[in-house]
PDB file of C-alpha atoms in Angstrom:
ATOM      1  CA  PRO D   1       1.874  96.429  -5.530  1.00 69.00           C
ATOM      2  CA  ASN D   2       2.926  92.957  -5.821  1.00 78.00           C
ATOM      3  CA  VAL D   3      -0.500  90.952  -6.149  1.00 79.00           C
ATOM      4  CA  VAL D   4      -1.069  87.341  -6.941  1.00 79.00           C
ATOM      5  CA  LEU D   5      -4.380  86.801  -8.140  1.00 80.00           C
ATOM      6  CA  GLY D   6      -6.286  83.577  -8.978  1.00 81.00           C
ATOM      7  CA  VAL D   7      -8.835  83.729 -11.444  1.00 79.00           C
ATOM      8  CA  THR D   8     -10.882  80.788 -13.192  1.00 77.00           C
ATOM      9  CA  ASN D   9     -13.703  83.218 -15.279  1.00 79.00           C
ATOM     10  CA  PRO D  10     -12.652  83.817 -18.668  1.00 75.00           C
ATOM     11  CA  PHE D  11     -13.775  87.363 -18.162  1.00 81.00           C
ATOM     12  CA  PHE D  12     -11.057  88.036 -16.036  1.00 79.00           C
ATOM     13  CA  ILE D  13      -8.359  86.029 -17.735  1.00 74.00           C
ATOM     14  CA  LYS D  14      -8.752  87.786 -20.968  1.00 76.00           C
ATOM     15  CA  THR D  15      -8.729  90.904 -19.128  1.00 82.00           C
ATOM     16  CA  PHE D  16      -5.451  90.664 -16.903  1.00 78.00           C
ATOM     17  CA  GLN D  17      -3.713  89.101 -20.419  1.00 74.00           C
ATOM     18  CA  ASN D  18      -1.516  91.872 -20.141  1.00 79.00           C
ATOM     19  CA  TRP D  19       0.068  91.485 -16.798  1.00 81.00           C
ATOM     20  CA  PRO D  20       3.564  90.510 -17.013  1.00 81.00           C
ATOM     21  CA  HIS D  21       3.705  87.204 -15.620  1.00 79.00           C
ATOM     22  CA  ILE D  22       1.165  84.717 -15.702  1.00 77.00           C
ATOM     23  CA  VAL D  23       1.380  81.340 -14.460  1.00 78.00           C
ATOM     24  CA  ARG D  24      -1.303  78.624 -15.843  1.00 75.00           C
ATOM     25  CA  LEU D  25      -2.185  75.468 -14.037  1.00 74.00           C
ATOM     26  CA  GLY D  26      -3.531  72.802 -15.539  1.00 70.00           C
ATOM     27  CA  ASP D  27      -5.829  69.724 -14.494  1.00 65.00           C
ATOM     28  CA  LEU D  28      -4.238  67.131 -12.362  1.00 51.00           C
ATOM     29  CA  LYS D  29      -3.081  63.793 -14.035  1.00 57.00           C
ATOM     30  CA  MET D  30      -3.293  60.586 -12.144  1.00 46.00           C
ATOM     31  CA  ALA D  31      -1.103  60.705  -9.379  1.00 47.00           C
ATOM     32  CA  GLY D  32       1.828  58.631 -10.491  1.00 50.00           C
ATOM     33  CA  ASP D  33       2.551  60.513 -13.334  1.00 53.00           C
ATOM     34  CA  LEU D  34       5.546  62.879 -13.193  1.00 51.00           C
ATOM     35  CA  PRO D  35       5.550  66.132 -13.705  1.00 55.00           C
ATOM     36  CA  LYS D  36       6.286  67.072 -17.346  1.00 58.00           C
ATOM     37  CA  GLN D  37       9.142  70.384 -17.150  1.00 57.00           C
ATOM     38  CA  VAL D  38       7.511  73.548 -17.468  1.00 60.00           C
ATOM     39  CA  LYS D  39       9.135  76.068 -19.544  1.00 63.00           C
ATOM     40  CA  VAL D  40       9.334  79.750 -19.089  1.00 68.00           C
ATOM     41  CA  LYS D  41       7.556  81.368 -22.187  1.00 68.00           C
ATOM     42  CA  LYS D  42       7.337  84.591 -24.255  1.00 67.00           C
ATOM     43  CA  LEU D  43       4.080  86.279 -22.747  1.00 64.00           C
ATOM     44  CA  SER D  44       3.583  87.300 -26.626  1.00 63.00           C
ATOM     45  CA  LYS D  45       2.703  83.052 -27.298  1.00 58.00           C
ATOM     46  CA  LEU D  46       0.009  83.145 -24.823  1.00 59.00           C
ATOM     47  CA  LYS D  47      -3.367  82.842 -25.963  1.00 59.00           C
ATOM     48  CA  THR D  48      -5.747  84.287 -24.393  1.00 57.00           C
ATOM     49  CA  LEU D  49      -8.305  81.163 -23.379  1.00 55.00           C
ATOM     50  CA  ASP D  50      -7.364  77.929 -24.921  1.00 55.00           C
ATOM     51  CA  THR D  51      -3.533  77.899 -23.363  1.00 66.00           C
ATOM     52  CA  LYS D  52      -1.196  75.247 -22.024  1.00 71.00           C
ATOM     53  CA  PRO D  53       0.014  75.088 -18.385  1.00 74.00           C
ATOM     54  CA  GLY D  54       3.008  76.875 -18.194  1.00 74.00           C
ATOM     55  CA  ILE D  55       4.978  80.317 -16.708  1.00 76.00           C
ATOM     56  CA  TYR D  56       4.411  83.010 -19.126  1.00 76.00           C
ATOM     57  CA  THR D  57       6.322  86.387 -18.764  1.00 79.00           C
ATOM     58  CA  ALA D  58       7.181  89.560 -20.497  1.00 80.00           C
ATOM     59  CA  TYR D  59      10.867  89.426 -18.902  1.00 80.00           C
ATOM     60  CA  LYS D  60      14.015  87.661 -20.056  1.00 80.00           C
ATOM     61  CA  THR D  61      15.168  84.831 -17.628  1.00 75.00           C
ATOM     62  CA  PHE D  62      18.373  85.237 -16.051  1.00 78.00           C
ATOM     63  CA  LEU D  63      18.444  82.207 -13.923  1.00 76.00           C
ATOM     64  CA  HIS D  64      18.373  78.585 -15.128  1.00 80.00           C
ATOM     65  CA  LYS D  65      17.099  75.521 -13.814  1.00 81.00           C
ATOM     66  CA  ASP D  66      19.497  73.304 -11.739  1.00 87.00           C
ATOM     67  CA  LYS D  67      19.216  70.020 -13.490  1.00 90.00           C
ATOM     68  CA  ILE D  68      21.061  68.013 -10.739  1.00 92.00           C
ATOM     69  CA  LEU D  69      18.934  69.068  -8.457  1.00 93.00           C
ATOM     70  CA  ILE D  70      15.513  68.543 -10.892  1.00 90.00           C
ATOM     71  CA  LYS D  71      16.670  64.814 -11.734  1.00 92.00           C
ATOM     72  CA  ARG D  72      17.089  63.808  -7.889  1.00 93.00           C
ATOM     73  CA  LEU D  73      13.455  64.981  -7.387  1.00 92.00           C
ATOM     74  CA  LEU D  74      12.293  63.050 -10.189  1.00 92.00           C
ATOM     75  CA  LYS D  75      13.851  59.915  -9.147  1.00 93.00           C
ATOM     76  CA  GLY D  76      12.808  60.454  -5.834  1.00 93.00           C
ATOM     77  CA  ILE D  77       8.941  60.453  -6.809  1.00 91.00           C
ATOM     78  CA  GLN D  78       9.619  57.415  -9.339  1.00 92.00           C
ATOM     79  CA  ARG D  79      11.523  55.373  -6.426  1.00 94.00           C
ATOM     80  CA  LYS D  80       8.023  56.646  -4.250  1.00 92.00           C
ATOM     81  CA  ARG D  81      10.494  58.528  -1.339  1.00 93.00           C
ATOM     82  CA  PRO D  82       8.639  59.957   1.291  1.00 93.00           C
ATOM     83  CA  SER D  83       7.495  63.601   0.903  1.00 91.00           C
ATOM     84  CA  GLU D  84       9.388  64.754   4.359  1.00 93.00           C
ATOM     85  CA  ALA D  85      12.911  63.292   2.388  1.00 94.00           C
ATOM     86  CA  GLN D  86      11.857  65.068  -1.187  1.00 93.00           C
ATOM     87  CA  SER D  87      11.467  68.445   1.251  1.00 94.00           C
ATOM     88  CA  ALA D  88      14.524  67.919   3.138  1.00 95.00           C
ATOM     89  CA  ILE D  89      16.436  67.673  -0.018  1.00 94.00           C
ATOM     90  CA  LEU D  90      14.675  70.637  -1.662  1.00 94.00           C
ATOM     91  CA  ARG D  91      15.723  72.439   2.157  1.00 95.00           C
ATOM     92  CA  ARG D  92      18.944  71.790   1.703  1.00 95.00           C
ATOM     93  CA  HIS D  93      19.690  72.614  -1.728  1.00 94.00           C
ATOM     94  CA  LEU D  94      18.173  76.185  -1.090  1.00 93.00           C
ATOM     95  CA  LEU D  95      20.234  76.505   2.751  1.00 94.00           C
ATOM     96  CA  GLU D  96      23.423  75.787   0.497  1.00 92.00           C
ATOM     97  CA  LEU D  97      22.385  78.363  -1.942  1.00 90.00           C
ATOM     98  CA  THR D  98      21.340  80.823   0.664  1.00 91.00           C
ATOM     99  CA  GLN D  99      24.925  80.599   2.512  1.00 91.00           C
ATOM    100  CA  SER D 100      26.622  80.779  -1.100  1.00 89.00           C
ATOM    101  CA  PHE D 101      24.729  84.011  -1.507  1.00 87.00           C
ATOM    102  CA  ILE D 102      25.700  85.524   2.262  1.00 89.00           C
ATOM    103  CA  ILE D 103      28.891  83.784   3.313  1.00 85.00           C
ATOM    104  CA  PRO D 104      30.884  86.691   0.411  1.00 82.00           C
ATOM    105  CA  LEU D 105      28.982  89.619   2.058  1.00 82.00           C
ATOM    106  CA  VAL D 106      29.548  88.947   5.500  1.00 81.00           C
ATOM    107  CA  ARG D 107      32.934  88.072   4.902  1.00 72.00           C
ATOM    108  CA  LYS D 108      33.022  91.511   3.400  1.00 69.00           C
ATOM    109  CA  GLU D 109      31.601  93.122   6.245  1.00 68.00           C
ATOM    110  CA  CYS D 110      34.298  91.447   8.496  1.00 71.00           C
ATOM    111  CA  ARG D 111      36.999  92.932   6.620  1.00 70.00           C
ATOM    112  CA  SER D 112      35.420  96.676   6.743  1.00 66.00           C
ATOM    113  CA  ARG D 113      35.513  96.733  10.530  1.00 64.00           C
TER     114      ARG D 113
END
């Protein structure tokens, strides 16, 4: 089954280090700091207790970052754009991705009738 487990105890961190995907969170810096780019790293590079925040996976990634969207969102953070506007940009982007995926499937279904 799919499970999301959050732990802080070093025993559990060591015990579950063989899971296929691990997301390590770090301490928050000052509120004005820009977030660093998160890279997907190979799980074999994960050191048990003293690792940097990031995403560690045993699988090869097939999707790439949308650098244009990331730039727009980071620029919005720098210009102190309201979070509602940032959310709207992200929602619009995800809607466009969903539609670009679904529209060919709907057209194919219409042709088969």
